[in-house]
Amino acid sequence: GNSVTQMEGPVTLSEEAFLTINCTYTATGYPSLFWYVQYPGEGLQLLLKATKADDKGSNKGFEATYRKETTSFHLEKGSVQVSDSAVYFCALRMVSGGSNYKLTFGKGTLLTVNP
Amino acid sequence: DAGVTQSPTHLIKTRGQQVTLRCSPISGHKSVSWYQQVLGQGPQFIFQYYEKEERGRGNFPDRFSARQFPNYSSELNVNALLLGDSALYLCASSLAGTGGSRETQYFGPGTRLLVL
């Protein structure tokens, strides 16, 4: 079946540090890939997405590139802020091959940014 | 425009009871999906509905059921509650619930269920 593996957290950084959260996937086909963010006590917010190989999703300074050859979609940000502290989820969704277009999530990575 | 709304925000039940959770999608969205998020884990897919029809079901027991109404709102029902059903239940809406590249699922704030 399809699955997503994220780097284990928690990740603790100082403000303005560089962030990388690794994400790899296994899928029978060609999925769309997503990063969602969950702030404390809230639901999920879409951060960015990429729908085909070599696409780069970007939003709010975050970037991720869809790498088909390494089945990866690593999240990066050049300079994190305290307000980026949250749980980050990598997810995939199959574009074809069935009527069920569910999202499959990784376990999440808790990021804490200290001033 | 309002986003996805869910009610109630919090709920406490005892084992064996039944619970109904409600979701209103973004205006114009015809598909609703339900996810269960246990503390410390990623969300797990429960159901997807489109135009009042069940399109998909995750690996959950028959105690879980759902329906979608003509106005595209949805209810998730869980019978015979177990301690392990304690979780954040998330509703997501999308335009048509297909796998098309422009399709995005937007999540509500969730209902936090505690089973004692």
CSV table of C-alpha atoms in Angstrom, one decimal:
chain,number,residue,atom,x,y,z
A,1,GLY,CA,0.0,0.0,0.0
A,2,ASN,CA,0.9,3.7,-0.1
A,3,SER,CA,2.8,5.2,2.8
A,4,VAL,CA,4.7,8.2,3.9
A,5,THR,CA,7.8,8.3,6.2
A,6,GLN,CA,8.9,11.5,7.9
A,7,MET,CA,12.0,12.1,10.0
A,8,GLU,CA,11.4,11.6,13.7
A,9,GLY,CA,11.0,14.6,15.8
A,10,PRO,CA,11.1,16.7,17.8
A,11,VAL,CA,13.2,19.2,16.0
A,12,THR,CA,14.4,22.2,18.0
A,13,LEU,CA,16.0,25.2,16.3
A,14,SER,CA,17.0,28.7,17.1
A,15,GLU,CA,15.4,31.6,15.3
A,16,GLU,CA,16.8,32.2,11.8
A,17,ALA,CA,18.3,28.7,11.5
A,18,PHE,CA,17.9,26.6,8.4
A,19,LEU,CA,15.1,23.9,8.5
A,20,THR,CA,15.0,20.6,6.7
A,21,ILE,CA,12.3,18.0,7.5
A,22,ASN,CA,12.8,14.8,5.4
A,23,CYS,CA,9.9,13.0,3.8
A,24,THR,CA,9.9,9.9,1.6
A,25,TYR,CA,7.0,8.0,0.2
A,26,THR,CA,6.0,4.7,-1.3
A,27,ALA,CA,3.2,4.6,-3.8
A,28,THR,CA,2.0,2.4,-6.6
A,29,GLY,CA,1.6,5.1,-9.2
A,30,TYR,CA,2.2,8.9,-9.3
A,31,PRO,CA,0.9,10.7,-6.3
A,32,SER,CA,0.4,14.4,-5.6
A,33,LEU,CA,2.4,15.4,-2.5
A,34,PHE,CA,1.5,17.8,0.3
A,35,TRP,CA,2.9,19.4,3.4
A,36,TYR,CA,0.3,20.4,6.0
A,37,VAL,CA,1.0,22.3,9.2
A,38,GLN,CA,-0.9,22.0,12.5
A,39,TYR,CA,-0.6,24.7,15.1
A,40,PRO,CA,-1.3,23.9,18.7
A,41,GLY,CA,-5.0,23.2,19.3
A,42,GLU,CA,-5.9,23.7,15.7
A,43,GLY,CA,-6.8,21.6,12.6
A,44,LEU,CA,-4.5,21.1,9.6
A,45,GLN,CA,-3.6,23.9,7.2
A,46,LEU,CA,-2.2,23.2,3.7
A,47,LEU,CA,1.3,24.7,3.5
A,48,LEU,CA,2.3,23.7,0.0
A,49,LYS,CA,1.8,21.0,-2.6
A,50,ALA,CA,3.4,19.5,-5.8
A,51,THR,CA,1.5,17.5,-8.3
A,52,LYS,CA,4.2,16.0,-10.6
A,53,ALA,CA,7.8,15.2,-10.7
A,54,ASP,CA,10.3,18.1,-10.4
A,55,ASP,CA,7.5,20.5,-9.3
A,56,LYS,CA,8.5,22.8,-6.5
A,57,GLY,CA,5.8,23.9,-4.0
A,58,SER,CA,6.4,27.0,-2.0
A,59,ASN,CA,4.6,29.2,0.5
A,60,LYS,CA,5.6,31.5,3.4
A,61,GLY,CA,9.3,30.9,2.8
A,62,PHE,CA,8.9,27.1,2.9
A,63,GLU,CA,9.8,25.0,-0.2
A,64,ALA,CA,9.7,21.4,-1.2
A,65,THR,CA,10.6,19.7,-4.5
A,66,TYR,CA,8.9,16.5,-5.8
A,67,ARG,CA,11.8,14.1,-6.5
A,68,LYS,CA,10.5,11.0,-8.3
A,69,GLU,CA,14.0,9.4,-8.5
A,70,THR,CA,14.4,9.4,-4.7
A,71,THR,CA,10.7,9.3,-3.9
A,72,SER,CA,11.2,12.3,-1.6
A,73,PHE,CA,9.5,15.6,-0.8
A,74,HIS,CA,11.7,17.3,1.8
A,75,LEU,CA,10.5,20.5,3.4
A,76,GLU,CA,13.0,23.4,3.7
A,77,LYS,CA,13.0,26.9,5.0
A,78,GLY,CA,16.0,29.2,5.0
A,79,SER,CA,15.3,31.1,8.2
A,80,VAL,CA,12.7,29.9,10.7
A,81,GLN,CA,10.8,32.1,13.1
A,82,VAL,CA,9.3,31.4,16.5
A,83,SER,CA,5.8,31.5,14.8
A,84,ASP,CA,6.8,28.5,12.7
A,85,SER,CA,6.6,26.3,15.8
A,86,ALA,CA,4.0,23.6,14.9
A,87,VAL,CA,3.6,20.0,13.8
A,88,TYR,CA,4.4,19.4,10.1
A,89,PHE,CA,2.8,16.5,8.2
A,90,CYS,CA,3.8,15.2,4.8
A,91,ALA,CA,1.1,13.5,2.8
A,92,LEU,CA,0.3,11.9,-0.5
A,93,ARG,CA,-2.8,11.4,-2.6
A,94,MET,CA,-3.1,9.2,-5.6
A,95,VAL,CA,-4.2,11.1,-8.7
A,96,SER,CA,-5.6,8.1,-10.5
A,97,GLY,CA,-6.3,4.4,-10.1
A,98,GLY,CA,-9.4,4.3,-8.0
A,99,SER,CA,-12.3,6.2,-6.7
A,100,ASN,CA,-10.9,6.8,-3.3
A,101,TYR,CA,-8.8,9.9,-3.2
A,102,LYS,CA,-7.8,9.9,0.4
A,103,LEU,CA,-4.8,11.6,1.9
A,104,THR,CA,-2.2,9.3,3.4
A,105,PHE,CA,-0.2,11.1,6.1
A,106,GLY,CA,3.2,10.6,7.8
A,107,LYS,CA,3.3,10.6,11.6
A,108,GLY,CA,4.2,14.3,11.8
A,109,THR,CA,7.3,16.2,13.0
A,110,LEU,CA,7.1,18.6,15.9
A,111,LEU,CA,9.2,21.8,15.3
A,112,THR,CA,10.0,24.1,18.1
A,113,VAL,CA,11.8,27.4,17.3
A,114,ASN,CA,13.4,29.2,20.2
A,115,PRO,CA,14.1,33.0,20.2
B,1,ASP,CA,-15.9,33.1,2.9
B,2,ALA,CA,-16.2,30.7,5.9
B,3,GLY,CA,-13.9,27.7,6.0
B,4,VAL,CA,-14.9,24.2,7.0
B,5,THR,CA,-16.8,24.3,10.3
B,6,GLN,CA,-17.2,21.4,12.8
B,7,SER,CA,-19.3,20.9,15.8
B,8,PRO,CA,-19.0,20.4,18.7
B,9,THR,CA,-15.4,21.5,19.4
B,10,HIS,CA,-15.0,19.2,22.4
B,11,LEU,CA,-17.0,16.2,23.6
B,12,ILE,CA,-16.7,13.9,26.6
B,13,LYS,CA,-18.4,10.5,26.5
B,14,THR,CA,-18.3,7.2,28.4
B,15,ARG,CA,-17.6,3.8,27.0
B,16,GLY,CA,-20.5,2.2,25.2
B,17,GLN,CA,-22.2,5.5,24.3
B,18,GLN,CA,-22.8,6.8,20.9
B,19,VAL,CA,-21.6,10.1,19.4
B,20,THR,CA,-22.5,12.3,16.3
B,21,LEU,CA,-20.1,14.8,14.9
B,22,ARG,CA,-21.0,17.4,12.4
B,23,CYS,CA,-19.3,19.1,9.5
B,24,SER,CA,-20.2,21.9,7.1
B,25,PRO,CA,-17.9,22.2,4.0
B,26,ILE,CA,-16.7,25.3,2.3
B,27,SER,CA,-19.4,26.8,0.1
B,28,GLY,CA,-19.4,25.2,-3.3
B,29,HIS,CA,-17.5,22.1,-2.1
B,30,LYS,CA,-19.4,18.8,-2.8
B,31,SER,CA,-17.0,16.3,-1.2
B,32,VAL,CA,-16.4,15.7,2.5
B,33,SER,CA,-13.8,13.4,4.1
B,34,TRP,CA,-13.4,12.4,7.7
B,35,TYR,CA,-10.1,11.6,9.4
B,36,GLN,CA,-9.2,10.4,12.9
B,37,GLN,CA,-6.1,11.8,14.5
B,38,VAL,CA,-4.9,10.0,17.6
B,39,LEU,CA,-2.5,12.0,19.8
B,40,GLY,CA,1.0,12.0,18.4
B,41,GLN,CA,0.0,10.4,15.1
B,42,GLY,CA,-0.9,11.6,11.6
B,43,PRO,CA,-4.6,11.6,10.6
B,44,GLN,CA,-6.1,8.3,9.4
B,45,PHE,CA,-8.7,8.3,6.7
B,46,ILE,CA,-12.2,7.1,7.7
B,47,PHE,CA,-14.7,8.1,5.0
B,48,GLN,CA,-15.1,10.1,1.9
B,49,TYR,CA,-18.5,11.3,0.6
B,50,TYR,CA,-19.4,13.0,-2.7
B,51,GLU,CA,-22.9,14.0,-3.7
B,52,LYS,CA,-24.3,12.0,-0.8
B,53,GLU,CA,-22.6,8.8,-1.9
B,54,GLU,CA,-19.9,7.0,0.0
B,55,ARG,CA,-16.8,7.1,-2.2
B,56,GLY,CA,-14.3,5.4,0.1
B,57,ARG,CA,-13.9,3.9,3.5
B,58,GLY,CA,-10.8,3.4,5.5
B,59,ASN,CA,-9.9,0.5,7.8
B,60,PHE,CA,-12.3,1.3,10.6
B,61,PRO,CA,-15.0,-1.0,12.2
B,62,ASP,CA,-18.7,-0.9,11.4
B,63,ARG,CA,-19.2,1.1,14.5
B,64,PHE,CA,-18.2,4.0,12.4
B,65,SER,CA,-20.7,5.4,9.9
B,66,ALA,CA,-21.4,8.6,8.1
B,67,ARG,CA,-23.7,10.3,5.8
B,68,GLN,CA,-23.9,13.4,3.6
B,69,PHE,CA,-26.9,15.6,3.3
B,70,PRO,CA,-28.3,17.5,0.2
B,71,ASN,CA,-26.6,20.7,1.4
B,72,TYR,CA,-23.3,18.7,1.4
B,73,SER,CA,-22.9,18.9,5.2
B,74,SER,CA,-22.0,15.6,6.8
B,75,GLU,CA,-22.3,13.7,10.0
B,76,LEU,CA,-20.0,11.0,11.5
B,77,ASN,CA,-21.5,8.6,13.9
B,78,VAL,CA,-19.6,6.3,16.2
B,79,ASN,CA,-21.5,3.6,18.2
B,80,ALA,CA,-20.4,1.6,21.2
B,81,LEU,CA,-17.5,4.0,22.0
B,82,LEU,CA,-14.2,2.5,23.2
B,83,LEU,CA,-11.4,4.2,25.0
B,84,GLY,CA,-9.4,4.0,21.9
B,85,ASP,CA,-11.8,6.2,20.0
B,86,SER,CA,-10.5,9.2,21.9
B,87,ALA,CA,-9.0,11.4,19.2
B,88,LEU,CA,-9.3,14.5,17.2
B,89,TYR,CA,-11.8,14.0,14.4
B,90,LEU,CA,-11.1,16.1,11.4
B,91,CYS,CA,-13.4,16.9,8.5
B,92,ALA,CA,-12.0,18.0,5.1
B,93,SER,CA,-13.9,19.4,2.1
B,94,SER,CA,-12.9,19.6,-1.5
B,95,LEU,CA,-14.6,20.6,-4.7
B,96,ALA,CA,-15.3,17.2,-6.2
B,97,GLY,CA,-13.2,14.8,-4.2
B,98,THR,CA,-11.3,13.6,-7.2
B,99,GLY,CA,-7.6,13.1,-7.5
B,100,GLY,CA,-7.2,15.9,-10.0
B,101,SER,CA,-4.1,18.1,-9.6
B,102,ARG,CA,-6.2,21.2,-8.7
B,103,GLU,CA,-8.1,19.3,-6.0
B,104,THR,CA,-7.1,20.3,-2.5
B,105,GLN,CA,-8.6,19.2,0.8
B,106,TYR,CA,-9.3,21.9,3.3
B,107,PHE,CA,-9.5,20.9,6.9
B,108,GLY,CA,-11.8,22.1,9.7
B,109,PRO,CA,-10.5,22.7,13.3
B,110,GLY,CA,-11.7,19.3,14.4
B,111,THR,CA,-13.8,17.8,17.2
B,112,ARG,CA,-11.8,16.6,20.1
B,113,LEU,CA,-13.5,13.5,21.6
B,114,LEU,CA,-12.6,12.0,24.9
B,115,VAL,CA,-14.0,8.6,25.9
B,116,LEU,CA,-13.8,7.8,29.6
